[in-house]
């Protein structure tokens, strides 16, 4: 007999080739991230991202990823790429993030082993965020480093969905979902053969492992404690 569980949303980030975008869509990714952060080896120009956006399947979100970019650059990306979501990894404040009229996700740096993310503080500081992302980069450093963080440091009591990122791969995503029960997961380095070059086999395995984890999550988990979760039939 099938059972109704939670469907974890999947975001593939740092794509640089239209072929990888098409494959991600075919595999069932929910969102694709295009990186505009200075210094990232996965950074693309707005016109490149626009071409890749055209390769997206219907209903797959295009996410524009920034880290302390200027407002003019963000506006130009929005104009050319038409992202459905913005993702901010730097020191941006809520007023800046929500000032572009596009829903945004705020990434929280979890790379400092001594720092603890507090749910109440985050929600007061970023009331306009539609979700939070917990990533393994340190404050002021670039994301996409391919290293995980201690998942026990995740804040509890969030009233918004959260996305888990940082060092995820086909080899650890099953355990990551079992431990943290995220609304979504974000992967970049863990599905690559080189920075910005995605590996089709790793992409397939990642999706398979996420869905396997979805079918093993405790069916008694209270949906009220997991904002935004979606049911899936196993």
XYZ file of N, CA and C in Angstrom:
702
model
N 0.848 -1.196 0.000
C 0.000 0.000 0.000
C 0.883 1.245 0.000
N 0.525 2.235 -0.814
C 1.301 3.470 -0.843
C 1.006 4.295 0.391
N 1.916 5.184 0.733
C 1.710 6.059 1.874
C 2.064 7.485 1.469
N 1.368 8.434 2.034
C 1.588 9.830 1.698
C 2.652 10.422 2.610
N 3.735 10.901 2.014
C 4.822 11.503 2.767
C 5.102 12.897 2.213
N 6.298 13.432 2.519
C 6.638 14.777 2.105
C 7.530 14.756 0.871
N 7.293 15.717 -0.018
C 8.106 15.839 -1.224
C 9.118 16.964 -1.033
N 10.379 16.610 -0.992
C 11.446 17.591 -0.842
C 11.723 18.256 -2.183
N 11.701 19.574 -2.195
C 12.003 20.298 -3.427
C 13.512 20.287 -3.679
N 13.870 20.215 -4.962
C 15.269 20.100 -5.373
C 15.669 21.317 -6.202
N 16.768 21.941 -5.797
C 17.340 23.039 -6.585
C 18.757 22.661 -6.994
N 19.003 22.684 -8.304
C 20.353 22.530 -8.835
C 20.902 23.931 -9.067
N 22.068 24.224 -8.517
C 22.589 25.586 -8.576
C 23.916 25.646 -9.333
N 24.214 26.840 -9.853
C 25.488 27.072 -10.516
C 25.586 26.466 -11.897
N 24.471 26.387 -12.603
C 24.498 25.835 -13.954
C 25.023 26.879 -14.938
N 25.785 26.410 -15.913
C 26.406 27.315 -16.887
C 26.168 26.889 -18.329
N 25.498 25.736 -18.536
C 25.291 25.225 -19.893
C 23.819 24.887 -20.116
N 23.259 25.291 -21.266
C 21.851 24.986 -21.543
C 21.536 23.497 -21.486
N 22.468 22.652 -21.915
C 22.222 21.216 -21.884
C 22.016 20.698 -20.474
N 22.769 21.240 -19.530
C 22.594 20.845 -18.134
C 21.245 21.313 -17.601
N 20.812 22.486 -18.045
C 19.507 23.005 -17.627
C 18.393 22.098 -18.132
N 18.489 21.692 -19.381
C 17.457 20.809 -19.944
C 17.422 19.475 -19.206
N 18.592 18.914 -18.917
C 18.633 17.636 -18.210
C 18.059 17.782 -16.806
N 18.395 18.863 -16.131
C 17.860 19.093 -14.788
C 16.339 19.129 -14.809
N 15.785 19.786 -15.816
C 14.330 19.851 -15.942
C 13.745 18.471 -16.185
N 14.396 17.697 -17.045
C 13.911 16.354 -17.358
C 13.954 15.439 -16.135
N 14.934 15.659 -15.276
C 15.086 14.810 -14.091
C 14.122 15.176 -12.974
N 13.450 16.305 -13.128
C 12.456 16.692 -12.132
C 12.910 17.724 -11.128
N 14.008 18.437 -11.418
C 14.422 19.515 -10.518
C 13.325 20.573 -10.462
N 13.119 21.136 -9.281
C 12.086 22.151 -9.091
C 12.589 23.556 -9.378
N 13.893 23.757 -9.265
C 14.461 25.089 -9.447
C 15.893 24.971 -9.951
N 16.297 25.987 -10.723
C 17.649 26.070 -11.264
C 18.242 27.404 -10.841
N 19.462 27.375 -10.306
C 20.096 28.600 -9.846
C 21.168 29.092 -10.800
N 21.091 30.374 -11.138
C 22.106 31.034 -11.954
C 22.867 32.004 -11.055
N 24.184 31.857 -11.004
C 25.000 32.598 -10.044
C 25.546 33.876 -10.676
N 25.347 34.985 -9.979
C 25.857 36.286 -10.423
C 26.822 36.885 -9.405
N 27.210 36.114 -8.407
C 28.114 36.596 -7.366
C 29.525 36.760 -7.918
N 30.129 37.900 -7.644
C 31.487 38.163 -8.107
C 32.455 37.157 -7.495
N 33.389 36.676 -8.318
C 34.401 35.755 -7.816
C 34.016 34.299 -7.862
N 32.765 34.001 -8.146
C 32.353 32.603 -8.221
C 32.799 31.992 -9.544
N 33.357 30.773 -9.534
C 33.718 30.120 -10.792
C 32.492 29.730 -11.617
N 31.317 29.845 -11.031
C 30.070 29.508 -11.724
C 29.306 30.761 -12.166
N 29.938 31.898 -12.034
C 29.261 33.146 -12.381
C 28.961 33.190 -13.877
N 27.768 33.644 -14.218
C 27.363 33.809 -15.611
C 26.909 35.241 -15.832
N 26.936 35.657 -17.080
C 26.419 36.979 -17.443
C 24.912 36.894 -17.618
N 24.268 38.021 -17.527
C 22.809 38.044 -17.625
C 22.332 37.460 -18.945
N 23.027 37.782 -20.024
C 22.598 37.271 -21.328
C 22.763 35.754 -21.424
N 23.784 35.206 -20.755
C 23.955 33.753 -20.727
C 22.832 33.095 -19.925
N 22.512 33.684 -18.803
C 21.424 33.141 -17.981
C 20.091 33.222 -18.708
N 19.891 34.283 -19.471
C 18.641 34.422 -20.222
C 18.502 33.290 -21.232
N 19.595 32.948 -21.918
C 19.554 31.846 -22.880
C 19.258 30.523 -22.175
N 19.849 30.321 -21.001
C 19.595 29.084 -20.260
C 18.180 29.053 -19.707
N 17.660 30.206 -19.324
C 16.292 30.243 -18.819
C 15.323 29.752 -19.876
N 15.617 30.040 -21.123
C 14.749 29.599 -22.214
C 14.748 28.081 -22.370
N 15.748 27.413 -21.778
C 15.810 25.951 -21.841
C 15.051 25.294 -20.694
N 14.537 26.090 -19.761
C 13.805 25.542 -18.622
C 12.455 24.982 -19.041
N 12.072 23.885 -18.421
C 10.729 23.353 -18.621
C 9.720 24.245 -17.903
N 8.464 24.223 -18.336
C 7.432 24.999 -17.634
C 7.341 24.591 -16.163
N 7.072 25.566 -15.307
C 6.872 25.385 -13.868
C 8.157 25.113 -13.093
N 9.313 25.180 -13.751
C 10.593 25.088 -13.048
C 11.064 26.505 -12.744
N 11.372 26.772 -11.484
C 11.760 28.120 -11.077
C 13.173 28.469 -11.535
N 13.334 29.706 -11.993
C 14.652 30.267 -12.279
C 15.040 31.145 -11.095
N 16.173 30.837 -10.471
C 16.612 31.550 -9.273
C 17.890 32.318 -9.586
N 17.886 33.611 -9.325
C 19.070 34.449 -9.505
C 19.787 34.564 -8.170
N 21.052 34.163 -8.149
C 21.818 34.074 -6.906
C 22.822 35.222 -6.829
N 22.758 35.985 -5.740
C 23.620 37.149 -5.557
C 24.363 37.064 -4.227
N 25.464 37.809 -4.160
C 26.182 37.971 -2.892
C 26.791 39.368 -2.868
N 26.090 40.275 -2.221
C 26.521 41.667 -2.091
C 26.684 42.364 -3.442
N 25.885 41.969 -4.423
C 25.855 42.687 -5.699
C 25.164 44.028 -5.500
N 25.493 44.981 -6.368
C 24.847 46.277 -6.303
C 23.415 46.224 -6.799
N 22.621 47.205 -6.390
C 21.205 47.224 -6.763
C 21.021 47.323 -8.271
N 21.855 48.097 -8.939
C 21.718 48.247 -10.391
C 21.945 46.917 -11.100
N 22.918 46.151 -10.634
C 23.187 44.847 -11.249
C 22.020 43.892 -11.018
N 21.469 43.903 -9.819
C 20.320 43.044 -9.533
C 19.155 43.406 -10.444
N 18.908 44.698 -10.585
C 17.797 45.133 -11.450
C 18.024 44.720 -12.898
N 19.266 44.790 -13.370
C 19.554 44.414 -14.755
C 19.334 42.917 -14.964
N 19.733 42.113 -13.997
C 19.503 40.671 -14.087
C 18.007 40.373 -14.112
N 17.260 41.037 -13.257
C 15.808 40.827 -13.233
C 15.197 41.197 -14.575
N 15.656 42.295 -15.148
C 15.122 42.752 -16.433
C 15.395 41.740 -17.537
N 16.610 41.189 -17.562
C 16.995 40.308 -18.661
C 16.575 38.850 -18.447
N 16.680 38.379 -17.219
C 16.498 36.948 -16.950
C 15.082 36.607 -16.501
N 14.387 37.549 -15.888
C 13.034 37.347 -15.355
C 12.982 36.164 -14.370
N 13.821 36.198 -13.335
C 13.809 35.096 -12.365
C 12.517 35.074 -11.563
N 12.129 33.897 -11.145
C 10.951 33.769 -10.283
C 11.306 33.953 -8.815
N 12.589 33.790 -8.488
C 13.069 33.962 -7.117
C 14.444 34.611 -7.135
N 14.725 35.408 -6.096
C 16.067 35.921 -5.857
C 16.627 35.213 -4.630
N 17.943 35.018 -4.628
C 18.607 34.363 -3.493
C 19.816 35.204 -3.112
N 19.869 35.635 -1.859
C 20.930 36.534 -1.402
C 21.803 35.834 -0.369
N 23.125 35.835 -0.626
C 24.081 35.130 0.228
C 24.965 36.048 1.049
N 24.857 37.347 0.874
C 25.772 38.255 1.554
C 25.175 38.912 2.777
N 25.600 40.150 3.002
C 25.132 40.895 4.157
C 23.917 41.747 3.878
N 23.192 41.437 2.817
C 22.017 42.224 2.444
C 20.963 42.189 3.550
N 20.312 43.326 3.740
C 19.225 43.409 4.712
C 17.875 43.248 4.016
N 16.840 43.066 4.804
C 15.508 42.788 4.270
C 15.025 43.873 3.317
N 15.224 45.129 3.668
C 14.733 46.223 2.822
C 15.345 46.160 1.433
N 16.632 45.823 1.363
C 17.295 45.682 0.069
C 16.730 44.483 -0.680
N 16.640 43.349 -0.018
C 16.231 42.108 -0.676
C 14.819 42.186 -1.244
N 13.913 42.802 -0.511
C 12.519 42.854 -0.971
C 12.228 44.078 -1.821
N 13.248 44.902 -2.042
C 13.031 46.136 -2.785
C 12.924 45.966 -4.284
N 13.067 44.735 -4.785
C 13.048 44.513 -6.232
C 11.723 43.941 -6.723
N 10.795 43.678 -5.822
C 9.484 43.192 -6.224
C 9.455 41.743 -6.660
N 10.490 40.981 -6.309
C 10.562 39.554 -6.636
C 10.752 38.793 -5.320
N 10.022 37.707 -5.087
C 10.199 36.948 -3.842
C 11.658 36.550 -3.637
N 12.097 36.549 -2.385
C 13.506 36.236 -2.145
C 13.698 35.206 -1.038
N 14.809 34.473 -1.181
C 15.290 33.516 -0.185
C 16.567 34.091 0.411
N 16.683 34.078 1.722
C 17.913 34.576 2.363
C 18.759 33.409 2.829
N 19.999 33.357 2.317
C 20.942 32.326 2.728
C 21.642 32.753 4.012
N 21.776 31.828 4.932
C 22.398 32.068 6.225
C 23.707 31.287 6.294
N 24.809 31.998 6.581
C 26.131 31.371 6.645
C 26.265 30.548 7.918
N 26.523 29.260 7.753
C 26.659 28.347 8.891
C 28.088 27.833 9.037
N 29.032 28.446 8.306
C 30.403 27.946 8.302
C 31.190 28.239 9.555
N 30.744 29.220 10.344
C 31.402 29.539 11.610
C 30.905 28.570 12.677
N 31.774 27.678 13.114
C 31.360 26.616 14.043
C 30.861 27.160 15.375
N 31.237 28.386 15.709
C 30.828 28.957 16.994
C 29.529 29.747 16.905
N 29.062 29.984 15.675
C 27.854 30.794 15.495
C 26.616 29.901 15.524
N 25.561 30.405 16.100
C 24.291 29.691 16.138
C 23.218 30.565 15.496
N 22.445 29.977 14.599
C 21.355 30.708 13.955
C 20.108 30.587 14.821
N 19.535 31.717 15.191
C 18.354 31.734 16.040
C 17.129 32.044 15.199
N 16.098 31.201 15.303
C 14.916 31.338 14.457
C 14.232 32.682 14.652
N 14.051 33.098 15.884
C 13.344 34.355 16.147
C 14.111 35.531 15.568
N 15.431 35.545 15.773
C 16.257 36.635 15.256
C 16.194 36.699 13.740
N 16.300 35.542 13.083
C 16.261 35.502 11.622
C 14.935 36.026 11.094
N 13.854 35.598 11.703
C 12.533 35.990 11.209
C 12.249 37.463 11.460
N 12.797 38.020 12.517
C 12.645 39.452 12.758
C 13.521 40.268 11.817
N 14.696 39.752 11.506
C 15.624 40.485 10.640
C 15.202 40.427 9.183
N 14.612 39.306 8.765
C 14.215 39.128 7.360
C 12.735 38.757 7.267
N 11.851 39.661 7.654
C 10.417 39.338 7.623
C 9.881 39.129 6.215
N 10.561 39.683 5.213
C 10.080 39.552 3.844
C 10.537 38.300 3.129
N 11.437 37.535 3.730
C 11.941 36.322 3.083
C 10.840 35.277 2.970
N 10.751 34.626 1.813
C 9.772 33.547 1.656
C 10.321 32.232 2.199
N 11.643 32.159 2.352
C 12.288 30.963 2.894
C 13.702 31.331 3.310
N 14.297 30.465 4.123
C 15.700 30.607 4.490
C 16.485 29.434 3.915
N 17.749 29.703 3.597
C 18.665 28.651 3.167
C 19.824 28.608 4.156
N 20.164 27.422 4.619
C 21.287 27.254 5.533
C 22.428 26.592 4.769
N 23.529 27.358 4.610
C 24.648 26.938 3.771
C 25.922 26.906 4.608
N 26.945 26.246 4.081
C 28.151 26.002 4.870
C 29.207 27.079 4.734
N 28.965 28.112 3.926
C 29.969 29.167 3.804
C 30.020 29.998 5.078
N 31.132 30.655 5.290
C 31.265 31.528 6.443
C 30.807 32.932 6.110
N 30.558 33.769 7.115
C 30.149 35.153 6.867
C 31.166 35.876 5.990
N 30.692 36.466 4.895
C 31.560 37.219 4.012
C 32.353 36.386 3.033
N 32.198 35.066 3.054
C 32.910 34.205 2.119
C 31.938 33.640 1.092
N 32.499 33.146 -0.012
C 31.669 32.672 -1.111
C 31.017 31.342 -0.783
N 29.836 31.139 -1.344
C 29.163 29.848 -1.243
C 29.735 28.906 -2.302
N 29.199 27.683 -2.358
C 29.653 26.729 -3.356
C 31.015 26.134 -3.058
N 31.326 25.929 -1.766
C 32.642 25.413 -1.394
C 32.661 23.893 -1.282
N 31.502 23.256 -1.384
C 31.454 21.799 -1.367
C 31.723 21.173 -0.023
N 31.474 21.900 1.046
C 31.709 21.383 2.392
C 30.432 21.511 3.214
N 30.115 20.499 3.990
C 28.901 20.528 4.798
C 29.184 21.170 6.156
N 28.124 21.379 6.924
C 28.273 21.895 8.279
C 27.551 20.950 9.239
N 27.703 21.216 10.515
C 27.081 20.370 11.538
C 25.571 20.616 11.535
N 24.809 19.640 11.079
C 23.358 19.835 10.941
C 22.662 19.998 12.287
N 23.316 19.610 13.368
C 22.694 19.780 14.683
C 22.592 21.253 15.071
N 23.282 22.127 14.348
C 23.245 23.558 14.632
C 22.101 24.261 13.915
N 21.296 23.507 13.206
C 20.149 24.103 12.525
C 19.179 24.685 13.545
N 18.633 25.880 13.282
C 17.666 26.461 14.221
C 16.346 25.701 14.193
N 15.657 25.723 15.288
C 14.331 25.121 15.374
C 13.300 26.222 15.576
N 12.056 25.908 15.261
C 10.982 26.865 15.488
C 10.767 27.864 14.378
N 11.339 27.609 13.197
C 11.095 28.506 12.064
C 9.642 28.411 11.627
N 9.043 29.542 11.253
C 7.681 29.514 10.725
C 7.661 29.698 9.217
N 8.837 29.554 8.594
C 8.950 29.620 7.138
C 9.706 28.391 6.649
N 9.513 28.022 5.391
C 10.257 26.884 4.854
C 11.761 27.147 4.892
N 12.546 26.066 4.951
C 13.994 26.241 4.853
C 14.578 25.240 3.866
N 15.687 25.671 3.260
C 16.408 24.883 2.272
C 17.769 24.535 2.863
N 18.160 23.286 2.748
C 19.467 22.844 3.222
C 20.456 22.865 2.064
N 21.639 23.419 2.301
C 22.682 23.489 1.282
C 24.030 23.239 1.944
N 25.064 23.139 1.124
C 26.412 23.009 1.649
C 26.920 21.588 1.696
N 27.750 21.218 0.721
C 28.389 19.913 0.744
C 27.480 18.736 0.486
N 26.305 18.981 -0.065
C 25.383 17.879 -0.353
C 25.816 17.149 -1.618
N 25.534 15.865 -1.661
C 25.913 15.029 -2.797
C 24.999 13.815 -2.831
N 25.073 13.013 -3.903
C 24.272 11.785 -3.923
C 24.610 10.844 -2.768
N 25.811 10.969 -2.211
C 26.249 10.056 -1.160
C 25.735 10.418 0.230
N 25.367 11.687 0.445
C 24.933 12.062 1.799
C 23.545 12.678 1.870
N 22.884 12.856 0.724
C 21.606 13.571 0.749
C 20.514 12.765 1.454
N 20.560 11.457 1.364
C 19.564 10.642 2.073
C 19.632 10.924 3.574
N 20.831 10.853 4.138
C 20.986 11.113 5.573
C 20.631 12.552 5.918
N 20.999 13.487 5.048
C 20.718 14.902 5.310
C 19.223 15.147 5.453
N 18.443 14.545 4.591
C 16.990 14.723 4.648
C 16.411 14.040 5.876
N 16.910 12.858 6.189
C 16.421 12.147 7.371
C 16.673 12.937 8.654
N 17.807 13.617 8.711
C 18.190 14.333 9.928
C 17.495 15.682 10.047
N 17.422 16.432 8.935
C 16.973 17.829 9.024
C 15.548 18.071 8.548
N 14.972 17.157 7.772
C 13.617 17.312 7.236
C 13.408 18.679 6.579
N 14.215 19.001 5.574
C 14.095 20.321 4.949
C 12.904 20.395 4.012
N 12.466 21.617 3.729
C 11.470 21.840 2.683
C 12.101 21.624 1.318
N 13.381 22.001 1.197
C 14.086 21.840 -0.061
C 15.571 21.629 0.169
N 16.257 21.159 -0.870
C 17.706 20.971 -0.818
C 18.330 21.642 -2.034
N 19.549 22.135 -1.843
C 20.264 22.876 -2.882
C 21.626 22.229 -3.070
N 21.971 21.925 -4.313
C 23.246 21.258 -4.581
C 23.935 21.916 -5.762
N 25.256 22.005 -5.679
C 26.052 22.554 -6.773
C 27.287 21.684 -6.985
N 28.271 21.819 -6.095
C 29.522 21.072 -6.228
C 29.293 19.563 -6.265
N 28.330 19.079 -5.512
C 28.108 17.643 -5.388
C 27.592 16.950 -6.628
N 27.232 17.728 -7.656
C 26.768 17.113 -8.909
C 27.630 17.571 -10.084
N 28.884 17.942 -9.791
C 29.764 18.480 -10.831
C 30.940 17.558 -11.140
N 31.452 17.700 -12.368
C 32.734 17.117 -12.741
C 33.825 18.178 -12.700
N 33.425 19.448 -12.782
C 34.303 20.614 -12.672
C 33.402 21.788 -12.322
N 33.947 22.881 -11.761
C 33.088 24.009 -11.382
C 32.218 24.498 -12.543
N 30.909 24.444 -12.345
C 29.967 24.894 -13.363
C 29.606 23.846 -14.395
N 30.311 22.727 -14.403
C 30.059 21.645 -15.364
C 29.387 20.501 -14.618
N 28.116 20.298 -14.896
C 27.371 19.284 -14.159
C 27.576 17.896 -14.766
N 27.519 16.908 -13.905
C 27.687 15.504 -14.273
C 26.308 14.852 -14.304
N 25.897 14.383 -15.466
C 24.556 13.834 -15.626
C 24.265 12.669 -14.701
N 25.230 11.774 -14.521
C 25.015 10.622 -13.647
C 24.830 11.059 -12.197
N 25.611 12.036 -11.752
C 25.469 12.532 -10.378
C 24.132 13.240 -10.191
N 23.696 13.955 -11.208
C 22.399 14.625 -11.131
C 21.285 13.596 -10.965
N 21.332 12.539 -11.761
C 20.310 11.484 -11.676
C 20.322 10.818 -10.302
N 21.500 10.483 -9.834
C 21.611 9.820 -8.529
C 21.113 10.718 -7.405
N 21.394 12.006 -7.506
C 20.949 12.931 -6.463
C 19.427 12.930 -6.382
N 18.769 13.047 -7.522
C 17.306 13.048 -7.536
C 16.773 11.729 -6.995
N 17.360 10.623 -7.407
C 16.912 9.315 -6.929
C 17.037 9.199 -5.412
N 18.139 9.697 -4.863
C 18.356 9.605 -3.420
C 17.408 10.513 -2.641
N 17.090 11.671 -3.206
C 16.112 12.546 -2.547
C 14.760 11.858 -2.477
N 14.325 11.270 -3.578
C 13.023 10.613 -3.588
C 13.021 9.367 -2.692
N 14.146 8.682 -2.632
C 14.237 7.539 -1.714
C 14.103 8.014 -0.270
N 14.741 9.127 0.033
C 14.638 9.678 1.390
C 13.210 10.102 1.696
N 12.540 10.700 0.716
C 11.151 11.121 0.927
C 10.267 9.948 1.335
N 10.552 8.790 0.787
C 9.731 7.615 1.076
C 10.129 6.912 2.370
N 11.152 7.432 3.041
C 11.577 6.844 4.311
C 11.436 7.798 5.482
N 10.975 9.015 5.215
C 10.756 9.962 6.306
C 9.636 9.446 7.192
N 9.765 9.653 8.476
C 8.774 9.195 9.448
C 7.383 9.691 9.060
N 6.435 8.802 8.765
C 5.099 9.234 8.354
C 4.334 9.963 9.442
N 4.821 9.907 10.691
C 4.137 10.590 11.786
C 4.622 12.014 11.991
N 5.589 12.472 11.134
C 6.047 13.857 11.245
C 4.862 14.789 11.056
N 4.710 15.739 11.932
C 3.579 16.667 11.912
C 3.790 17.720 10.835
N 2.891 17.783 9.861
C 3.019 18.760 8.782
C 3.024 20.180 9.303
N 2.414 20.414 10.461
C 2.385 21.766 11.004
C 3.771 22.244 11.403
N 4.704 21.323 11.639
C 6.059 21.708 12.023
C 6.967 21.846 10.823
N 6.477 21.569 9.633
C 7.272 21.645 8.422
C 6.569 22.562 7.426
N 6.693 23.884 7.581
C 5.972 24.811 6.701
C 6.282 24.569 5.230
N 5.235 24.523 4.420
C 5.404 24.437 2.978
C 5.615 23.054 2.422
N 5.589 22.012 3.253
C 5.844 20.674 2.739
C 4.745 20.255 1.780
N 5.117 19.395 0.831
C 4.174 18.887 -0.152
C 4.105 17.374 -0.026
N 2.917 16.770 -0.141
C 2.808 15.323 -0.021
C 3.329 14.612 -1.258
N 3.834 13.406 -1.081
C 4.279 12.577 -2.188
C 3.812 11.156 -1.908
N 3.425 10.453 -2.972
C 2.991 9.068 -2.832
C 4.174 8.134 -3.059
N 4.403 7.216 -2.127
C 5.494 6.242 -2.245
C 4.916 4.847 -2.458
